[in-house]
């Protein structure tokens, strides 16, 4: 018995010592081999302490005025951090928003945020969700008291070096956590990394079609995350009640333009598009999306020329959908680094 206790103490101590001296890996957080290191603002470097605090705050419902809504209420890990299957989300008091909540996977690499690009950093973006009346509608005095409480005190000091509580620091922690949600382990990624058997025949046909000059899908959905981070109109409506990028720039040529969304984990984030629908109704499946592109969209003055009738065969439609389904990385849904313990 004594021997067992002694051994455990030694093992435990070795464990502690290792943890203390273990340096951070060169690239922190770890990223897939086809991705650059995660970018972060110079005033908000990524540290393990801040990631841990940011994760707690991402799941913290008491940040909202009624104590009911956390970031994770609308960005749910089991749906790749989107709010599927909801077309729009409910915030505090059941208030309905107007747009579809996007996935947060690989959001660290986006150069503009929101469907209309009105935020350029994750810190500003988080602050806007935090304060928005139809999202969290935060009561900043109550939140400051919570963040000063013993529950958060030690983590706060570990993250920021002192006890000064500001809402911006809280958003810096949440943004830091978001930056670590980096994933590229779908079957498509395995195929790209050299495992030729990772994709089936029809998925490969879909991939070739997707990147072909005929469909032009890859003209806008390109790069490791299948987005050019630009704004385009794809002819979803004759008239856009949600004017998209126009709301930011006030330029007529931006009327009805929205950010190209990433297609990573797209099979898990239905319904689709900025408002979850089109002239024809809800965009509830990838089949609906392919049908939209096959018909070349609805006439609209700002519609991008690359969206034009495709005359796809039934097999080609199936292939495109099959390819997009192969972009699912199911490890995102269960990775304990990102899901609530
Ligand atoms: C009530 C639901 C709701 C809550 C709560 C919420 N979000 Fe969102 N989030 C959305 C919706 C809807 C959008 C898209 C809005 C738009 O584009 O105008 C969005 C967009 C985003 C984006 C932009 C992603 C991109 O690719 O452009 C990020 C990042 C984000 N939210 C993070 C957060 C964080 C962090 C919190 C907590 C502080 C949070 N959200 C709370 C619904 C929500
Ligand atoms: C001209 C650029 C462009 C081209 C070409 C294009 N897309 Fe898109 N795609 C977009 C934009 C922009 C949106 C969002 C539109 C909106 O919400 O108003 C979008 C949305 C989507 C969505 C919905 C994703 C989500 O999370 O809501 C899917 C799926 C998709 N496109 C697949 C395709 C496929 C498949 C093709 C080829 C047949 C294609 N796209 C061609 C720009 C493009």
Short mmCIF file of C-alpha atoms and ligand atoms in Angstrom, two decimals:
data_model
loop_
_atom_site.label_atom_id
_atom_site.label_comp_id
_atom_site.label_asym_id
_atom_site.label_seq_id
_atom_site.Cartn_x
_atom_site.Cartn_y
_atom_site.Cartn_z
CA UNK A 1 0.00 0.00 0.00
CA UNK A 2 2.72 2.42 1.07
CA UNK A 3 4.70 1.51 -2.00
CA UNK A 4 1.66 2.25 -4.16
CA UNK A 5 1.15 5.64 -2.55
CA UNK A 6 4.83 6.51 -2.94
CA UNK A 7 4.83 5.47 -6.56
CA UNK A 8 1.73 7.53 -7.27
CA UNK A 9 3.29 10.57 -5.63
CA UNK A 10 6.40 10.16 -7.72
CA UNK A 11 4.34 9.66 -10.87
CA UNK A 12 2.19 12.66 -10.02
CA UNK A 13 5.22 14.85 -9.37
CA UNK A 14 6.86 13.79 -12.59
CA UNK A 15 3.59 14.74 -14.25
CA UNK A 16 3.69 18.21 -12.63
CA UNK A 17 7.29 18.85 -13.49
CA UNK A 18 6.70 17.87 -17.08
CA UNK A 19 3.73 20.18 -17.34
CA UNK A 20 5.66 23.10 -15.94
CA UNK A 21 8.67 22.80 -18.17
CA UNK A 22 6.83 21.73 -21.30
CA UNK A 23 7.28 24.59 -23.80
CA UNK A 24 4.45 25.56 -26.11
CA UNK A 25 4.63 23.89 -29.51
CA UNK A 26 6.14 26.12 -32.21
CA UNK A 27 2.74 26.62 -33.71
CA UNK A 28 0.06 27.26 -31.11
CA UNK A 29 -2.75 26.34 -31.34
CA UNK A 30 -1.85 23.35 -33.54
CA UNK A 31 -3.15 23.72 -37.10
CA UNK A 32 -3.64 21.26 -39.98
CA UNK A 33 -0.62 21.01 -42.30
CA UNK A 34 -2.35 22.82 -45.17
CA UNK A 35 -3.13 25.87 -42.99
CA UNK A 36 -0.97 28.84 -42.00
CA UNK A 37 -0.53 29.58 -38.27
CA UNK A 38 -3.65 31.10 -36.72
CA UNK A 39 -3.50 34.89 -37.04
CA UNK A 40 -4.20 36.99 -33.92
CA UNK A 41 -4.08 40.76 -33.26
CA UNK A 42 -0.83 41.95 -31.67
CA UNK A 43 -2.68 43.20 -28.58
CA UNK A 44 -4.36 39.83 -28.07
CA UNK A 45 -1.86 36.98 -28.38
CA UNK A 46 -3.20 33.44 -28.07
CA UNK A 47 -2.29 31.88 -24.72
CA UNK A 48 -3.60 28.66 -23.15
CA UNK A 49 -5.02 30.59 -20.17
CA UNK A 50 -7.01 32.92 -22.42
CA UNK A 51 -8.27 30.03 -24.52
CA UNK A 52 -9.55 28.31 -21.36
CA UNK A 53 -11.23 31.49 -20.09
CA UNK A 54 -12.68 32.23 -23.52
CA UNK A 55 -14.15 28.76 -23.69
CA UNK A 56 -15.90 29.20 -20.33
CA UNK A 57 -17.29 32.54 -21.47
CA UNK A 58 -18.42 31.14 -24.84
CA UNK A 59 -20.67 28.72 -22.91
CA UNK A 60 -21.61 31.23 -20.16
CA UNK A 61 -25.35 32.04 -20.28
CA UNK A 62 -25.02 34.64 -17.54
CA UNK A 63 -23.40 36.98 -20.07
CA UNK A 64 -26.91 37.65 -21.44
CA UNK A 65 -29.40 39.96 -19.76
CA UNK A 66 -31.77 37.15 -18.77
CA UNK A 67 -29.10 34.54 -18.07
CA UNK A 68 -30.51 32.34 -20.83
CA UNK A 69 -28.38 32.82 -23.95
CA UNK A 70 -24.70 32.06 -24.50
CA UNK A 71 -22.72 32.34 -27.72
CA UNK A 72 -23.06 28.55 -27.83
CA UNK A 73 -26.87 28.80 -27.84
CA UNK A 74 -26.73 29.89 -31.49
CA UNK A 75 -23.31 28.46 -32.38
CA UNK A 76 -23.79 24.89 -31.24
CA UNK A 77 -20.84 22.49 -31.47
CA UNK A 78 -23.07 19.58 -32.54
CA UNK A 79 -23.97 21.58 -35.65
CA UNK A 80 -20.41 22.70 -36.39
CA UNK A 81 -21.03 25.84 -34.30
CA UNK A 82 -24.03 26.97 -36.39
CA UNK A 83 -27.68 27.14 -35.30
CA UNK A 84 -28.98 24.41 -37.62
CA UNK A 85 -31.78 23.57 -38.18
CA UNK A 86 -33.05 27.07 -37.35
CA UNK A 87 -33.48 29.48 -40.24
CA UNK A 88 -32.89 32.43 -37.92
CA UNK A 89 -31.96 32.38 -34.23
CA UNK A 90 -33.76 33.32 -31.05
CA UNK A 91 -31.91 35.57 -28.62
CA UNK A 92 -32.95 36.83 -25.17
CA UNK A 93 -36.70 36.85 -24.52
CA UNK A 94 -37.23 34.74 -27.65
CA UNK A 95 -36.39 37.73 -29.90
CA UNK A 96 -35.95 36.56 -33.50
CA UNK A 97 -32.93 37.64 -35.51
CA UNK A 98 -32.98 38.12 -39.26
CA UNK A 99 -30.12 36.04 -40.52
CA UNK A 100 -28.88 32.46 -40.44
CA UNK A 101 -26.12 31.83 -37.87
CA UNK A 102 -22.95 30.69 -39.67
CA UNK A 103 -20.46 28.04 -38.59
CA UNK A 104 -17.45 29.23 -36.56
CA UNK A 105 -15.09 26.53 -37.83
CA UNK A 106 -11.86 28.13 -39.12
CA UNK A 107 -13.35 31.59 -38.51
CA UNK A 108 -9.87 32.78 -37.41
CA UNK A 109 -8.95 32.93 -41.10
CA UNK A 110 -11.86 35.12 -42.22
CA UNK A 111 -10.90 38.65 -43.23
CA UNK A 112 -14.38 40.06 -42.67
CA UNK A 113 -17.17 38.88 -40.42
CA UNK A 114 -20.95 38.69 -40.66
CA UNK A 115 -22.79 38.04 -43.91
CA UNK A 116 -22.30 41.69 -44.88
CA UNK A 117 -18.73 41.99 -43.55
CA UNK A 118 -19.56 44.74 -41.06
CA UNK A 119 -16.97 43.56 -38.51
CA UNK A 120 -13.32 42.97 -39.23
CA UNK A 121 -12.08 41.38 -36.01
CA UNK A 122 -13.48 38.59 -33.88
CA UNK A 123 -13.19 40.89 -30.86
CA UNK A 124 -15.50 43.51 -32.42
CA UNK A 125 -17.79 40.82 -33.74
CA UNK A 126 -18.20 39.20 -30.31
CA UNK A 127 -18.86 42.58 -28.72
CA UNK A 128 -21.64 43.25 -31.17
CA UNK A 129 -23.37 39.89 -30.48
CA UNK A 130 -22.89 40.46 -26.76
CA UNK A 131 -24.59 43.87 -26.80
CA UNK A 132 -27.23 43.27 -29.50
CA UNK A 133 -30.82 43.49 -28.30
CA UNK A 134 -31.94 40.40 -30.25
CA UNK A 135 -28.90 38.34 -29.26
CA UNK A 136 -27.48 38.61 -25.72
CA UNK A 137 -28.54 42.15 -24.77
CA UNK A 138 -25.86 42.19 -22.08
CA UNK A 139 -26.18 44.09 -18.84
CA UNK A 140 -22.53 45.14 -18.58
CA UNK A 141 -22.63 45.95 -14.85
CA UNK A 142 -23.96 42.51 -14.01
CA UNK A 143 -21.42 40.87 -16.30
CA UNK A 144 -18.56 42.86 -14.73
CA UNK A 145 -19.68 41.64 -11.29
CA UNK A 146 -19.74 38.05 -12.55
CA UNK A 147 -16.27 38.36 -14.05
CA UNK A 148 -14.92 39.78 -10.78
CA UNK A 149 -16.41 36.89 -8.79
CA UNK A 150 -14.18 34.14 -7.33
CA UNK A 151 -15.31 31.80 -10.15
CA UNK A 152 -13.39 33.78 -12.77
CA UNK A 153 -10.79 35.65 -10.72
CA UNK A 154 -7.85 33.25 -11.04
CA UNK A 155 -8.45 32.60 -14.74
CA UNK A 156 -8.76 36.33 -15.34
CA UNK A 157 -5.40 37.08 -13.75
CA UNK A 158 -3.79 34.18 -15.65
CA UNK A 159 -5.16 35.63 -18.88
CA UNK A 160 -4.57 39.36 -18.46
CA UNK A 161 -2.03 39.68 -15.66
CA UNK A 162 -4.23 41.81 -13.40
CA UNK A 163 -7.77 42.07 -12.07
CA UNK A 164 -9.00 44.93 -14.25
CA UNK A 165 -12.29 43.75 -15.72
CA UNK A 166 -13.39 45.26 -19.02
CA UNK A 167 -15.94 43.96 -21.48
CA UNK A 168 -13.35 44.25 -24.23
CA UNK A 169 -11.04 41.87 -22.39
CA UNK A 170 -13.91 39.41 -22.05
CA UNK A 171 -14.40 39.62 -25.81
CA UNK A 172 -10.65 39.17 -26.35
CA UNK A 173 -10.85 35.91 -24.42
CA UNK A 174 -13.87 34.68 -26.40
CA UNK A 175 -12.20 35.64 -29.68
CA UNK A 176 -9.08 33.75 -28.60
CA UNK A 177 -11.12 30.61 -27.97
CA UNK A 178 -12.81 30.97 -31.37
CA UNK A 179 -9.41 31.20 -33.06
CA UNK A 180 -8.56 27.72 -31.83
CA UNK A 181 -11.53 26.07 -33.57
CA UNK A 182 -9.42 25.02 -36.53
CA UNK A 183 -10.36 21.88 -38.35
CA UNK A 184 -9.48 20.19 -41.61
CA UNK A 185 -9.90 16.49 -41.17
CA UNK A 186 -12.72 15.72 -43.56
CA UNK A 187 -12.44 12.90 -46.06
CA UNK A 188 -11.70 15.56 -48.67
CA UNK A 189 -8.66 16.69 -46.62
CA UNK A 190 -7.46 13.10 -46.33
CA UNK A 191 -7.76 12.81 -50.10
CA UNK A 192 -5.79 16.04 -50.61
CA UNK A 193 -3.12 14.77 -48.22
CA UNK A 194 -2.64 11.73 -50.43
CA UNK A 195 -5.15 9.07 -49.35
CA UNK A 196 -6.65 8.36 -52.77
CA UNK A 197 -9.24 6.01 -51.30
CA UNK A 198 -10.72 8.67 -49.01
CA UNK A 199 -13.25 9.82 -51.63
CA UNK A 200 -15.68 7.59 -53.51
CA UNK A 201 -16.07 7.65 -57.28
CA UNK A 202 -19.11 9.93 -57.25
CA UNK A 203 -17.50 12.30 -54.72
CA UNK A 204 -14.49 12.62 -57.02
CA UNK A 205 -16.78 13.37 -59.95
CA UNK A 206 -18.40 16.03 -57.75
CA UNK A 207 -15.01 17.49 -56.86
CA UNK A 208 -13.99 17.77 -60.51
CA UNK A 209 -17.29 19.43 -61.36
CA UNK A 210 -17.03 21.78 -58.41
CA UNK A 211 -13.62 23.03 -59.52
CA UNK A 212 -14.54 23.09 -63.23
CA UNK A 213 -14.94 26.13 -65.46
CA UNK A 214 -18.39 24.81 -66.27
CA UNK A 215 -19.89 25.23 -62.78
CA UNK A 216 -17.52 27.96 -61.51
CA UNK A 217 -18.28 26.91 -57.90
CA UNK A 218 -14.57 27.05 -57.11
CA UNK A 219 -14.29 30.59 -58.51
CA UNK A 220 -15.95 31.91 -55.36
CA UNK A 221 -15.69 28.96 -52.96
CA UNK A 222 -11.90 28.65 -53.08
CA UNK A 223 -8.89 28.38 -50.78
CA UNK A 224 -8.61 25.96 -47.88
CA UNK A 225 -12.00 27.05 -46.50
CA UNK A 226 -13.86 27.25 -49.81
CA UNK A 227 -14.40 31.00 -49.62
CA UNK A 228 -12.76 33.96 -51.36
CA UNK A 229 -13.88 36.18 -48.44
CA UNK A 230 -15.55 38.46 -51.00
CA UNK A 231 -19.12 39.63 -51.52
CA UNK A 232 -21.28 38.51 -54.44
CA UNK A 233 -24.89 38.26 -55.46
CA UNK A 234 -26.05 34.82 -56.57
CA UNK A 235 -29.62 35.72 -57.61
CA UNK A 236 -31.66 34.43 -54.68
CA UNK A 237 -34.38 37.14 -54.86
CA UNK A 238 -35.95 39.61 -57.31
CA UNK A 239 -35.94 42.09 -54.46
CA UNK A 240 -33.64 42.00 -51.44
CA UNK A 241 -35.38 43.08 -48.22
CA UNK A 242 -32.06 42.33 -46.50
CA UNK A 243 -29.77 44.53 -48.60
CA UNK A 244 -26.58 42.78 -47.44
CA UNK A 245 -23.27 44.50 -48.20
CA UNK A 246 -25.16 47.65 -49.23
CA UNK A 247 -25.94 48.28 -45.56
CA UNK A 248 -22.21 48.69 -44.94
CA UNK A 249 -21.03 50.57 -48.05
CA UNK A 250 -24.23 52.33 -49.29
CA UNK A 251 -23.01 51.60 -52.83
CA UNK A 252 -25.80 50.56 -55.26
CA UNK A 253 -23.49 47.93 -56.75
CA UNK A 254 -23.39 46.22 -53.34
CA UNK A 255 -27.18 45.83 -53.10
CA UNK A 256 -27.96 42.13 -52.41
CA UNK A 257 -24.32 41.07 -52.09
CA UNK A 258 -23.32 38.68 -49.29
CA UNK A 259 -20.07 37.10 -48.15
CA UNK A 260 -19.23 33.78 -49.77
CA UNK A 261 -19.71 31.32 -46.91
CA UNK A 262 -17.18 28.60 -46.12
CA UNK A 263 -18.40 25.15 -47.21
CA UNK A 264 -16.57 23.27 -44.46
CA UNK A 265 -19.09 21.08 -42.61
CA UNK A 266 -21.83 22.50 -44.84
CA UNK A 267 -23.85 19.26 -44.56
CA UNK A 268 -24.34 20.05 -40.86
CA UNK A 269 -25.48 23.67 -41.14
CA UNK A 270 -28.79 23.71 -43.05
CA UNK A 271 -30.79 25.75 -43.92
CA UNK A 272 -28.58 27.70 -46.30
CA UNK A 273 -27.84 31.28 -47.38
CA UNK A 274 -27.75 34.53 -45.38
CA UNK A 275 -31.45 34.45 -44.61
CA UNK A 276 -31.86 30.69 -44.92
CA UNK A 277 -34.10 31.04 -47.94
CA UNK A 278 -34.62 32.27 -51.51
CA UNK A 279 -37.47 33.51 -53.69
CA UNK A 280 -38.65 29.89 -53.87
CA UNK A 281 -38.75 29.29 -50.11
CA UNK A 282 -36.57 27.68 -47.47
CA UNK A 283 -33.16 26.45 -48.65
CA UNK A 284 -33.27 23.40 -46.46
CA UNK A 285 -31.01 20.94 -48.27
CA UNK A 286 -27.85 20.87 -50.36
CA UNK A 287 -30.06 19.52 -53.15
CA UNK A 288 -32.07 22.78 -53.00
CA UNK A 289 -28.82 24.76 -53.30
CA UNK A 290 -27.60 22.76 -56.30
CA UNK A 291 -31.03 23.16 -57.93
CA UNK A 292 -30.71 26.92 -57.45
CA UNK A 293 -27.33 27.07 -59.17
CA UNK A 294 -28.45 24.68 -61.91
CA UNK A 295 -31.26 27.07 -62.89
CA UNK A 296 -28.82 29.99 -62.79
CA UNK A 297 -30.65 31.92 -60.06
CA UNK A 298 -33.32 34.59 -60.18
CA UNK A 299 -32.80 37.70 -62.34
CA UNK A 300 -31.34 40.56 -60.29
CA UNK A 301 -29.30 43.51 -61.59
CA UNK A 302 -26.26 42.75 -59.40
CA UNK A 303 -26.27 39.00 -60.00
CA UNK A 304 -22.74 37.70 -60.64
CA UNK A 305 -22.17 36.56 -64.24
CA UNK A 306 -20.61 33.34 -62.98
CA UNK A 307 -24.03 32.21 -61.77
CA UNK A 308 -25.75 31.05 -64.98
CA UNK A 309 -27.84 28.00 -66.02
CA UNK A 310 -25.71 24.82 -65.87
CA UNK A 311 -27.96 22.10 -67.32
CA UNK A 312 -26.59 19.51 -64.93
CA UNK A 313 -27.65 15.88 -65.32
CA UNK A 314 -29.19 14.09 -62.34
CA UNK A 315 -25.90 12.28 -61.75
CA UNK A 316 -23.97 15.55 -61.80
CA UNK A 317 -26.32 17.06 -59.23
CA UNK A 318 -25.88 14.01 -57.00
CA UNK A 319 -22.12 14.24 -57.43
CA UNK A 320 -21.94 17.89 -56.36
CA UNK A 321 -24.00 17.15 -53.26
CA UNK A 322 -21.89 14.07 -52.48
CA UNK A 323 -18.72 16.14 -52.75
CA UNK A 324 -20.03 18.81 -50.38
CA UNK A 325 -21.01 16.10 -47.88
CA UNK A 326 -17.42 14.85 -47.96
CA UNK A 327 -16.35 18.23 -46.47
CA UNK A 328 -17.70 17.17 -43.06
CA UNK A 329 -15.10 16.82 -40.30
CA UNK A 330 -17.06 15.05 -37.57
CA UNK A 331 -14.22 15.50 -35.06
CA UNK A 332 -15.37 19.14 -34.75
CA UNK A 333 -18.57 18.00 -33.09
CA UNK A 334 -16.94 16.06 -30.29
CA UNK A 335 -13.45 17.52 -29.78
CA UNK A 336 -13.29 18.12 -25.99
CA UNK A 337 -11.08 21.16 -26.60
CA UNK A 338 -14.10 22.92 -28.07
CA UNK A 339 -17.19 21.25 -26.66
CA UNK A 340 -18.41 21.83 -23.14
CA UNK A 341 -16.94 19.35 -20.67
C1 LIG B 1 -29.14 34.77 -30.82
C2 LIG B 1 -28.21 33.99 -31.59
C3 LIG B 1 -26.74 34.35 -31.54
C4 LIG B 1 -25.96 34.54 -30.42
C5 LIG B 1 -26.36 34.50 -28.97
C6 LIG B 1 -24.62 34.77 -30.93
N1 LIG B 1 -24.59 34.71 -32.29
FE1 LIG B 1 -22.97 34.86 -33.47
N2 LIG B 1 -24.15 34.99 -35.09
C7 LIG B 1 -25.52 34.82 -35.09
C8 LIG B 1 -26.06 35.19 -36.39
C9 LIG B 1 -27.51 35.15 -36.81
C10 LIG B 1 -24.95 35.60 -37.17
C11 LIG B 1 -24.99 36.18 -38.60
C12 LIG B 1 -25.42 37.62 -38.44
C13 LIG B 1 -25.10 38.51 -39.62
O1 LIG B 1 -24.33 38.11 -40.50
O2 LIG B 1 -25.62 39.63 -39.65
C14 LIG B 1 -23.77 35.44 -36.32
C15 LIG B 1 -22.46 35.67 -36.74
C16 LIG B 1 -21.35 35.39 -35.97
C17 LIG B 1 -19.98 35.42 -36.46
C18 LIG B 1 -19.52 35.74 -37.88
C19 LIG B 1 -19.05 34.51 -38.61
C20 LIG B 1 -18.70 34.80 -40.04
O3 LIG B 1 -18.16 33.90 -40.70
O4 LIG B 1 -18.97 35.90 -40.55
C21 LIG B 1 -19.17 35.12 -35.39
C22 LIG B 1 -17.66 35.02 -35.37
C23 LIG B 1 -20.05 34.93 -34.24
N3 LIG B 1 -21.35 35.09 -34.64
C24 LIG B 1 -19.61 34.68 -32.94
C25 LIG B 1 -20.44 34.83 -31.83
C26 LIG B 1 -19.96 34.98 -30.45
C27 LIG B 1 -18.52 34.98 -30.01
C28 LIG B 1 -21.06 35.11 -29.66
C29 LIG B 1 -21.11 35.35 -28.16
C30 LIG B 1 -20.46 36.57 -27.69
C31 LIG B 1 -22.22 35.01 -30.55
N4 LIG B 1 -21.80 34.87 -31.84
C32 LIG B 1 -23.53 35.03 -30.10
C33 LIG B 1 -26.28 34.39 -34.03
C34 LIG B 1 -25.87 34.48 -32.71
C1 LIG B 2 -20.24 34.22 -57.82
C2 LIG B 2 -19.71 33.51 -56.67
C3 LIG B 2 -20.29 32.14 -56.38
C4 LIG B 2 -20.36 31.04 -57.20
C5 LIG B 2 -19.95 30.94 -58.66
C6 LIG B 2 -20.93 29.98 -56.41
N1 LIG B 2 -21.20 30.41 -55.14
FE1 LIG B 2 -22.05 29.33 -53.67
N2 LIG B 2 -22.31 31.04 -52.57
C7 LIG B 2 -21.83 32.29 -52.92
C8 LIG B 2 -22.40 33.28 -52.04
C9 LIG B 2 -22.12 34.77 -52.08
C10 LIG B 2 -23.27 32.59 -51.17
C11 LIG B 2 -24.16 33.22 -50.09
C12 LIG B 2 -25.31 33.93 -50.82
C13 LIG B 2 -26.36 34.56 -49.93
O1 LIG B 2 -26.57 34.11 -48.81
O2 LIG B 2 -26.99 35.53 -50.40
C14 LIG B 2 -23.16 31.18 -51.52
C15 LIG B 2 -23.79 30.13 -50.85
C16 LIG B 2 -23.58 28.79 -51.11
C17 LIG B 2 -24.01 27.70 -50.27
C18 LIG B 2 -24.73 27.85 -48.93
C19 LIG B 2 -23.74 27.73 -47.78
C20 LIG B 2 -24.28 28.17 -46.46
O3 LIG B 2 -23.62 27.90 -45.46
O4 LIG B 2 -25.34 28.81 -46.38
C21 LIG B 2 -23.62 26.55 -50.88
C22 LIG B 2 -23.84 25.14 -50.36
C23 LIG B 2 -22.97 26.90 -52.10
N3 LIG B 2 -22.95 28.28 -52.22
C24 LIG B 2 -22.44 26.00 -53.03
C25 LIG B 2 -22.06 26.38 -54.32
C26 LIG B 2 -21.92 25.47 -55.44
C27 LIG B 2 -22.14 23.98 -55.37
C28 LIG B 2 -21.59 26.23 -56.53
C29 LIG B 2 -21.41 25.80 -57.97
C30 LIG B 2 -22.57 25.13 -58.56
C31 LIG B 2 -21.50 27.61 -56.07
N4 LIG B 2 -21.80 27.65 -54.73
C32 LIG B 2 -21.16 28.69 -56.86
C33 LIG B 2 -20.97 32.56 -53.96
C34 LIG B 2 -20.84 31.73 -55.09
#
